[in-house]
PDB file of C-alpha atoms in Angstrom:
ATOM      1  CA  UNK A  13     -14.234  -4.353  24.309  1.00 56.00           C
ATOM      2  CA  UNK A  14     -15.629  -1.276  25.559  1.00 64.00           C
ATOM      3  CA  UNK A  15     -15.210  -2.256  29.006  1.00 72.00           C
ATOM      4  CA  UNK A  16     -11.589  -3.207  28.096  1.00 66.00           C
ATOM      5  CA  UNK A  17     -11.314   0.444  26.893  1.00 64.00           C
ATOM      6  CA  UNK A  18     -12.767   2.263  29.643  1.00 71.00           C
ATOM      7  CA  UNK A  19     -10.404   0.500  31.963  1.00 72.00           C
ATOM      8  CA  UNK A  20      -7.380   1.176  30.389  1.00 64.00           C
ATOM      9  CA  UNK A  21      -8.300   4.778  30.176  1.00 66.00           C
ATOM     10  CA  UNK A  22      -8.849   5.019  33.891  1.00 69.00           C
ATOM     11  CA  UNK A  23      -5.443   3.061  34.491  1.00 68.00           C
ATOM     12  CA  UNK A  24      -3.483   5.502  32.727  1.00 64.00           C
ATOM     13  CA  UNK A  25      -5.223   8.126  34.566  1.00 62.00           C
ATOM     14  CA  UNK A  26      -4.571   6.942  37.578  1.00 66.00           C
ATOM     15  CA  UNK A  27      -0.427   6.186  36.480  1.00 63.00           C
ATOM     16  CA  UNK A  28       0.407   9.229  34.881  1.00 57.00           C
ATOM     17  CA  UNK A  29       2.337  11.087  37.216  1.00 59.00           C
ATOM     18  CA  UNK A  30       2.706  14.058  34.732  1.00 61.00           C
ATOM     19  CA  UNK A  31       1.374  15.408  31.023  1.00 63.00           C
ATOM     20  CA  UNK A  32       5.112  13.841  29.274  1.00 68.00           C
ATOM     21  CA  UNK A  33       4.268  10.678  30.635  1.00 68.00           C
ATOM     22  CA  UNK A  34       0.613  10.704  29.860  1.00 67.00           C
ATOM     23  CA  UNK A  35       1.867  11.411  26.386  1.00 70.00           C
ATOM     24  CA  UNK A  36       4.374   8.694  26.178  1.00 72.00           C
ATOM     25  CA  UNK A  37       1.561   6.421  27.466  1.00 71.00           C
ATOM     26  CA  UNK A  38      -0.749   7.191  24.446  1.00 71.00           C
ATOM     27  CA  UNK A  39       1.868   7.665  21.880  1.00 71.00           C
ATOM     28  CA  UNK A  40       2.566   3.739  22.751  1.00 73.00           C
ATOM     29  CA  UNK A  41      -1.446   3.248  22.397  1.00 73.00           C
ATOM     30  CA  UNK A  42      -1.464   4.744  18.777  1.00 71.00           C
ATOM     31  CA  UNK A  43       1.852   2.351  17.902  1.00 72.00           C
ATOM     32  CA  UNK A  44       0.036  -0.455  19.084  1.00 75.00           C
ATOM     33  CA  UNK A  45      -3.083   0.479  17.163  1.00 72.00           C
ATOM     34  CA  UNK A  46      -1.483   1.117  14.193  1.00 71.00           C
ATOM     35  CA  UNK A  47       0.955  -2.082  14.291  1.00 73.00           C
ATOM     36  CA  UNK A  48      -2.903  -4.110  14.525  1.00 76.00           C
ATOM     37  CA  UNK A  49      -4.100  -2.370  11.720  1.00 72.00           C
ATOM     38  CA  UNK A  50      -0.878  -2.865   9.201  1.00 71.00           C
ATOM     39  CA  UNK A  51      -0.551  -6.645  10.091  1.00 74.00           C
ATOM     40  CA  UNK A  52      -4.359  -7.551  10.842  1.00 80.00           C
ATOM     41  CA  UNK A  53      -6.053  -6.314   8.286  1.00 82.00           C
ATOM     42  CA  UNK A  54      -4.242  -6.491   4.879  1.00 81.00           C
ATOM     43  CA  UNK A  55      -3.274  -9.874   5.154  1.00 85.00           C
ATOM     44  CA  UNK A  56      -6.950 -10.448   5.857  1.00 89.00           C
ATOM     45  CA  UNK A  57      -8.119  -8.426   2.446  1.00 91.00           C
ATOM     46  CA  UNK A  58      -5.738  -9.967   0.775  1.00 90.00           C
ATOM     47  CA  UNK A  59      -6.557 -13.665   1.704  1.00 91.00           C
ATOM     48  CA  UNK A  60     -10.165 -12.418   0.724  1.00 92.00           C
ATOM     49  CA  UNK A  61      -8.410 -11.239  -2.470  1.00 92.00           C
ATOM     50  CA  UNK A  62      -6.792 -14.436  -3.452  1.00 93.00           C
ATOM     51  CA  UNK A  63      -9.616 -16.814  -2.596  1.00 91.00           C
ATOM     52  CA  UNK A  64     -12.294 -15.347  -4.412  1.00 89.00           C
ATOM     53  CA  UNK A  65     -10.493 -13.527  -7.852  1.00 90.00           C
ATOM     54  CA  UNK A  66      -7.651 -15.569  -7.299  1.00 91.00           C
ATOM     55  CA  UNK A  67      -3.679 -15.094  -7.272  1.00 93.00           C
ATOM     56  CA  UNK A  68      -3.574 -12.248 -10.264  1.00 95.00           C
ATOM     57  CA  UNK A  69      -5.578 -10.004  -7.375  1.00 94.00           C
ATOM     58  CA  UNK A  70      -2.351 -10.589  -5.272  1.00 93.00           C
ATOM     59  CA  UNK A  71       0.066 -10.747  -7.434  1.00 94.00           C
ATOM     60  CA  UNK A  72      -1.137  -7.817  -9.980  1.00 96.00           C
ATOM     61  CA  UNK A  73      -1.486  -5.465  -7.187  1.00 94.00           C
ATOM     62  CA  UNK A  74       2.091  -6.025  -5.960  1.00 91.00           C
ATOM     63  CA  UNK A  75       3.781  -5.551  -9.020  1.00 94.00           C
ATOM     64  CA  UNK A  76       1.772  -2.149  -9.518  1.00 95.00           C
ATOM     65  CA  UNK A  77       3.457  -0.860  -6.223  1.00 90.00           C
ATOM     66  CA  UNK A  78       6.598  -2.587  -6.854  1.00 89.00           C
ATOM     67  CA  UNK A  79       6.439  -0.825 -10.446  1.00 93.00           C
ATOM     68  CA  UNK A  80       5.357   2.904  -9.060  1.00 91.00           C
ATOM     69  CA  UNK A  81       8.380   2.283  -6.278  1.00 86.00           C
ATOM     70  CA  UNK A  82      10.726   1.873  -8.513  1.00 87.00           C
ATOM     71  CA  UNK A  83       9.814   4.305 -11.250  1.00 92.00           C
ATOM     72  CA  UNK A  84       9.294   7.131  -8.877  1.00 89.00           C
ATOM     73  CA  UNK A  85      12.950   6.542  -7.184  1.00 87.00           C
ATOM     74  CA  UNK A  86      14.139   6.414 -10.838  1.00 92.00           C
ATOM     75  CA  UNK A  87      12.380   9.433 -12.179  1.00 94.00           C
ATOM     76  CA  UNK A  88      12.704  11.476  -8.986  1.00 90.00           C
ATOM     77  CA  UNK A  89      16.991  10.968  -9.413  1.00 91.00           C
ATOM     78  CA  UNK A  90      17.155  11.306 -12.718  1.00 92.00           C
ATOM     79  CA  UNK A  91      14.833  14.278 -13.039  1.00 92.00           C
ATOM     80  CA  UNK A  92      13.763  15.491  -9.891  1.00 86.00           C
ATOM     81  CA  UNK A  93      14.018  19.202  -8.619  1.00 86.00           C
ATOM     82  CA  UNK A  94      11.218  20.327  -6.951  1.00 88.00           C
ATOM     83  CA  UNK A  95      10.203  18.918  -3.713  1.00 85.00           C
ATOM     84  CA  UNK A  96       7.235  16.688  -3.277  1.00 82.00           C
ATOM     85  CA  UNK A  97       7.275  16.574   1.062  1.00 75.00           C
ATOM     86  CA  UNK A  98       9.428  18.279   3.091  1.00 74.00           C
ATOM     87  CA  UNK A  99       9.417  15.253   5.360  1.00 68.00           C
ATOM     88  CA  UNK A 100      11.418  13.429   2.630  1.00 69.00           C
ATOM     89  CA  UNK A 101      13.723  15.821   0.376  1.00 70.00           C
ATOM     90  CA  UNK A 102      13.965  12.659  -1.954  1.00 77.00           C
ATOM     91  CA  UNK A 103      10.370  12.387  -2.974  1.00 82.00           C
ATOM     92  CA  UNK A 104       9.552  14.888  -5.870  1.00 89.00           C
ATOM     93  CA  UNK A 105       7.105  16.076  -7.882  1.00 91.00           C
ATOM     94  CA  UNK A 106       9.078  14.537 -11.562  1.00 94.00           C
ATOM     95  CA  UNK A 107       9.453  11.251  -9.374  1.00 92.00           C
ATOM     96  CA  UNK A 108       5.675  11.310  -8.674  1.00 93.00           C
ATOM     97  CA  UNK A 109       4.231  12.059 -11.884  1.00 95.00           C
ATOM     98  CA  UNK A 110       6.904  10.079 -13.899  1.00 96.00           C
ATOM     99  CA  UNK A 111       5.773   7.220 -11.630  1.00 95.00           C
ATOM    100  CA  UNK A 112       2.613   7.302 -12.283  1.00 96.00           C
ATOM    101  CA  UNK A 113       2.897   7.779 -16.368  1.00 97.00           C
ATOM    102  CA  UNK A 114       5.006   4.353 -16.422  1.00 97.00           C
ATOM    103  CA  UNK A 115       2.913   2.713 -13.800  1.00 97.00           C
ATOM    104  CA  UNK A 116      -0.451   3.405 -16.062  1.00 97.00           C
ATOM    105  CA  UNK A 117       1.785   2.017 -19.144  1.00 98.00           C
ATOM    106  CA  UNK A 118       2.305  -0.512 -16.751  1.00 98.00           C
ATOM    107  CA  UNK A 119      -0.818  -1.145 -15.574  1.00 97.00           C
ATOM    108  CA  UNK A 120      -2.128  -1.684 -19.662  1.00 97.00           C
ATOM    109  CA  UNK A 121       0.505  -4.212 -20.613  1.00 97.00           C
ATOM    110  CA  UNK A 122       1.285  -6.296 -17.351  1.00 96.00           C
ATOM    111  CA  UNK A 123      -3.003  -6.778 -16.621  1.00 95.00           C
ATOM    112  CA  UNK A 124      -3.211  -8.301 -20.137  1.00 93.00           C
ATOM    113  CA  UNK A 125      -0.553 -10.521 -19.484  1.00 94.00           C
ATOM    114  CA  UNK A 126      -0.958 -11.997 -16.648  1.00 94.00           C
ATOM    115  CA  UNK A 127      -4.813 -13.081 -16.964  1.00 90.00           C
ATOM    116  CA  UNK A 128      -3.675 -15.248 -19.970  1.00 88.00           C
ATOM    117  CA  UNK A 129      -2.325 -17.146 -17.181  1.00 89.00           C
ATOM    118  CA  UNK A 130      -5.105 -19.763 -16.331  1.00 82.00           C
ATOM    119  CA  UNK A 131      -3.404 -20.754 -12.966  1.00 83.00           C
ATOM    120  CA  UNK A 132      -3.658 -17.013 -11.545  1.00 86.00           C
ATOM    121  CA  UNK A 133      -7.547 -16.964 -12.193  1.00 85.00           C
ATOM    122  CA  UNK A 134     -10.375 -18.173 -10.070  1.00 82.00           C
ATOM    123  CA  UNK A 135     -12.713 -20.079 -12.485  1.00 69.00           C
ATOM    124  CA  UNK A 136     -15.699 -18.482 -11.345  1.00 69.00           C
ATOM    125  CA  UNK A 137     -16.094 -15.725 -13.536  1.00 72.00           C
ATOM    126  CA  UNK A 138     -13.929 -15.776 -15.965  1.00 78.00           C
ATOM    127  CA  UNK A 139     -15.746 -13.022 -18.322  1.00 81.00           C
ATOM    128  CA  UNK A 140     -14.410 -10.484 -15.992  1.00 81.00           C
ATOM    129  CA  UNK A 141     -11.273 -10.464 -17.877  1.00 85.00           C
ATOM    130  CA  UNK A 142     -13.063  -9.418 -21.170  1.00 87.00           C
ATOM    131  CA  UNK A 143     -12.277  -6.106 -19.726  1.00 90.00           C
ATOM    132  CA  UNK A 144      -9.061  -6.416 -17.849  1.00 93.00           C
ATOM    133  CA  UNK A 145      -6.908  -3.592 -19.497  1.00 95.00           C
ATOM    134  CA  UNK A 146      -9.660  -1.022 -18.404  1.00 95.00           C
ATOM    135  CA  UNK A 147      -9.381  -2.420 -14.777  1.00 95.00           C
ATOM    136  CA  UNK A 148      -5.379  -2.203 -14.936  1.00 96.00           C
ATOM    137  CA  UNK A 149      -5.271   1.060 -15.669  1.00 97.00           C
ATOM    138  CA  UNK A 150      -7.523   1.999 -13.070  1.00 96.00           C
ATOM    139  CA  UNK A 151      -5.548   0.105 -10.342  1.00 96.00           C
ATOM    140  CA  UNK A 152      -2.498   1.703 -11.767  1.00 97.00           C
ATOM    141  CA  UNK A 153      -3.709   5.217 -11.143  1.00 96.00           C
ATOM    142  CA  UNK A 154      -4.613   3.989  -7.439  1.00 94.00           C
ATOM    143  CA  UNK A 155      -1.510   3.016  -7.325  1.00 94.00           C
ATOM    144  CA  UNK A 156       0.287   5.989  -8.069  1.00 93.00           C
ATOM    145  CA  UNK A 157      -1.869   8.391  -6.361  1.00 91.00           C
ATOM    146  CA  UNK A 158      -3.051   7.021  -3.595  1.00 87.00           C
ATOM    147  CA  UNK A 159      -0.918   3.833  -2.431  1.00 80.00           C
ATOM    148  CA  UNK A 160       2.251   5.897  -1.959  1.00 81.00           C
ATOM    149  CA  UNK A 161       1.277   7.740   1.310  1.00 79.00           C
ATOM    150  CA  UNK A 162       1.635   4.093   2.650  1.00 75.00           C
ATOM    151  CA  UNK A 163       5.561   5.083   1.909  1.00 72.00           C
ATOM    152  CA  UNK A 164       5.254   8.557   3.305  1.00 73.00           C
ATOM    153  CA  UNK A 165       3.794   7.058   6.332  1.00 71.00           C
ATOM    154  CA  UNK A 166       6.814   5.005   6.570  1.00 69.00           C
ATOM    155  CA  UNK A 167       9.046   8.032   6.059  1.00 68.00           C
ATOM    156  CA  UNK A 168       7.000  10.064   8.870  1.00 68.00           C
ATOM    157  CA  UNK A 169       7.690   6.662  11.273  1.00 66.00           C
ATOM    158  CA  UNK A 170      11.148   6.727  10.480  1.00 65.00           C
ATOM    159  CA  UNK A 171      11.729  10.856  11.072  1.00 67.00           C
ATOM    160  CA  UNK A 172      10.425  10.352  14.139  1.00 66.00           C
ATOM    161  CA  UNK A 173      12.352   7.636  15.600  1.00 63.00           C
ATOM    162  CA  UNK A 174      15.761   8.907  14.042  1.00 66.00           C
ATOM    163  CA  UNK A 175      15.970   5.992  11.135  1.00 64.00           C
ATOM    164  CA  UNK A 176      17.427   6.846   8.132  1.00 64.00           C
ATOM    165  CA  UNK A 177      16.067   3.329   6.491  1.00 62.00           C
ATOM    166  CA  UNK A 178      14.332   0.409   7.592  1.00 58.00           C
ATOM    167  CA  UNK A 179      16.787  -2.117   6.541  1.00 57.00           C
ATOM    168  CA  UNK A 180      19.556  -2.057   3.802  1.00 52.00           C
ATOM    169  CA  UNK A 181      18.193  -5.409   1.622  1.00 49.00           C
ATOM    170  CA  UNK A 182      17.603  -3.576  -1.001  1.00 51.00           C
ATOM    171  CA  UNK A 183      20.131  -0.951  -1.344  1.00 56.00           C
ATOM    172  CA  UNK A 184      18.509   2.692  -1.962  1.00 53.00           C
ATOM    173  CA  UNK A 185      14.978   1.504  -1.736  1.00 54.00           C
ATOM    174  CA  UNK A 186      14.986   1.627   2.375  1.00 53.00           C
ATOM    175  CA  UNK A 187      14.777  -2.359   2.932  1.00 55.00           C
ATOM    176  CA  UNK A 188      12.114  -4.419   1.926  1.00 59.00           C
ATOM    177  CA  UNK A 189       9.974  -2.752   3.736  1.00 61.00           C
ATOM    178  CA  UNK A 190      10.054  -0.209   0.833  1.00 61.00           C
ATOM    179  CA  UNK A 191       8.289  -3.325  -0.944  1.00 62.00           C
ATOM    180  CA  UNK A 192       5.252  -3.641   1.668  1.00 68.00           C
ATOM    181  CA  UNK A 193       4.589  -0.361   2.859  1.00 70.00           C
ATOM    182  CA  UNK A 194       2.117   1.025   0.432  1.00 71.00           C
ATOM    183  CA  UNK A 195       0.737  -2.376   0.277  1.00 75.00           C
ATOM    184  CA  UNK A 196      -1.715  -1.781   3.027  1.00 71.00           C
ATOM    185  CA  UNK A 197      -3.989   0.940   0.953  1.00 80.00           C
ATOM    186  CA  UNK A 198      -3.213  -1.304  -2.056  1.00 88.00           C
ATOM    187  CA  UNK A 199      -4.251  -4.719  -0.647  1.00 88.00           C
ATOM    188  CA  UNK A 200      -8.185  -2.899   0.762  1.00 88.00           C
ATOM    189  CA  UNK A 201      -8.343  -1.063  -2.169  1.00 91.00           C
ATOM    190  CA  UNK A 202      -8.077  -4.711  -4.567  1.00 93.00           C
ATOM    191  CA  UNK A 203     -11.015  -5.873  -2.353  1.00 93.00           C
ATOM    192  CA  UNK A 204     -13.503  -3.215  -2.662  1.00 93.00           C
ATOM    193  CA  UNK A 205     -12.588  -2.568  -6.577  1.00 95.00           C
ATOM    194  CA  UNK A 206     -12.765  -6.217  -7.095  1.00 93.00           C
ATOM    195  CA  UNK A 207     -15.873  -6.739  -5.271  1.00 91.00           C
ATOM    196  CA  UNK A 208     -17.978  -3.396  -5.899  1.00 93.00           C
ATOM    197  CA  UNK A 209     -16.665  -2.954  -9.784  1.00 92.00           C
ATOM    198  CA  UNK A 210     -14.979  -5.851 -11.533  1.00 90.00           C
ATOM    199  CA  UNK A 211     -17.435  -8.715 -10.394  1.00 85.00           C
ATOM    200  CA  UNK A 212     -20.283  -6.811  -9.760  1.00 77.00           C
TER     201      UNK A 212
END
C-alpha cells in the first residue's frame, strides 16, 4: 500500500505540467478517497450492525435520520429566519433545533416500539432492551447534532460542482440521496454505541 502510494505521488510529479493541473490531479485523489470511504465503510458497520443487534440497529437508526430530515425541512419553512450555514440559505437555526426537539420525542416513542418486535432483535441479549428508551434518546440527539453534517457535506459537494439537487425523487428533499447522506456518521456511530454502551 505504501509502495502503491509513493508511486503515485512521484507519477503525478512527474505529469503535472503546472500548479492547476497538479491541483486538479489531487482534487480527483480526495473524490476518490472520499467515494471509498462513503460506500466502503458504512455498509460494512452496518452489516456489523445488523448481524450482531440485529435489524432494529438498521432500521432504528434510519428512521432517526429520516425523522430529523424531515422535521428540520419542516421546521426550518415554517419557522425559519436566521441562517444556520451560509453554504445553504435553507438550513436554519428553528429548522435545527425544532429537528432535534421532535427527533428526541421521536427517538422515546419509536425505540419502544419497535423492540416489541421479536423479528428485529438478535436473541442474544435480549435484556438490553430493559433500557431501550434511554438508548433512543441518546441516538436521537446523535442524530440531530451530529449526523446532519453528513447533509451539509452533501450541500458543500453540490456548491461546488454547480448542482442545485442530487436528484428530484423526492421533491424538496434533494433526491434520495437526502435519505442516505447523513447515514454515514449514523451507521459508525450505531456500531460503537451498540458495542461500547448498550451490550457492554
Amino acid at each position: 500500500m505504501s509502495l502503491g502510494f509513493a508511486s503515485w505521488v512521484v507519477f503525478i510529479l512527474n505529469q503535472a505540467g503546472s500548479s492547476s493541473i497538479l491541483g486538479q490531479r489531487i482534487a480527483h485523489q480526495s473524490w476518490i478517497h472520499l467515494s471509498i470511504l462513503y460506500t466502503l465503510t458504512q455498509p460494512a458497520f452496518i452489516h456489523w450492525n445488523i448481524a450482531n443487534g440485529g435489524l432494529f440497529w438498521f432500521i432504528f437508526p434510519c428512521f432517526l435520520v429520516i425523522c430529523n430530515d424531515c422535521s428540520a425541512y419542516y421546521c426550518g419553512n415554517r419557522w425559519g429566519r436566521t441562517k444556520l450555514i451560509n453554504l445553504s440559505p435553507s438550513k436554519t437555526v428553528e429548522g435545527f433545533v425544532g429537528a432535534l426537539c421532535i427527533t428526541v420525542l421521536f427517538g422515546y416513542i419509536a425505540s419502544d416500539v419497535l423492540c416489541r418486535f421479536d423479528s428485529l432483535l438478535a436473541d442474544n441479549n435480549l435484556e438490553i432492551y430493559d433500557n431501550i428508551r434511554y438508548h433512543g434518546v441518546i441516538m436521537a440527539l446523535y442524530a440531530s447534532i451530529f449526523a446532519p453534517f453528513g447533509g451539509f457535506l452533501a450541500s458543500a459537494l453540490k456548491r461546488s460542482t454547480n448542482i442545485k439537487d442530487f436528484a428530484g425523487w423526492i421533491p424538496g428533499h434533494g433526491g434520495i440521496v437526502d435519505r442516505v447522506d447523513c447515514q454515514l456518521f449514523m451507521a459508525i456511530f450505531t456500531y460503537l454505541y451498540y458495542q461500547r454502551i448498550v451490550n457492554a
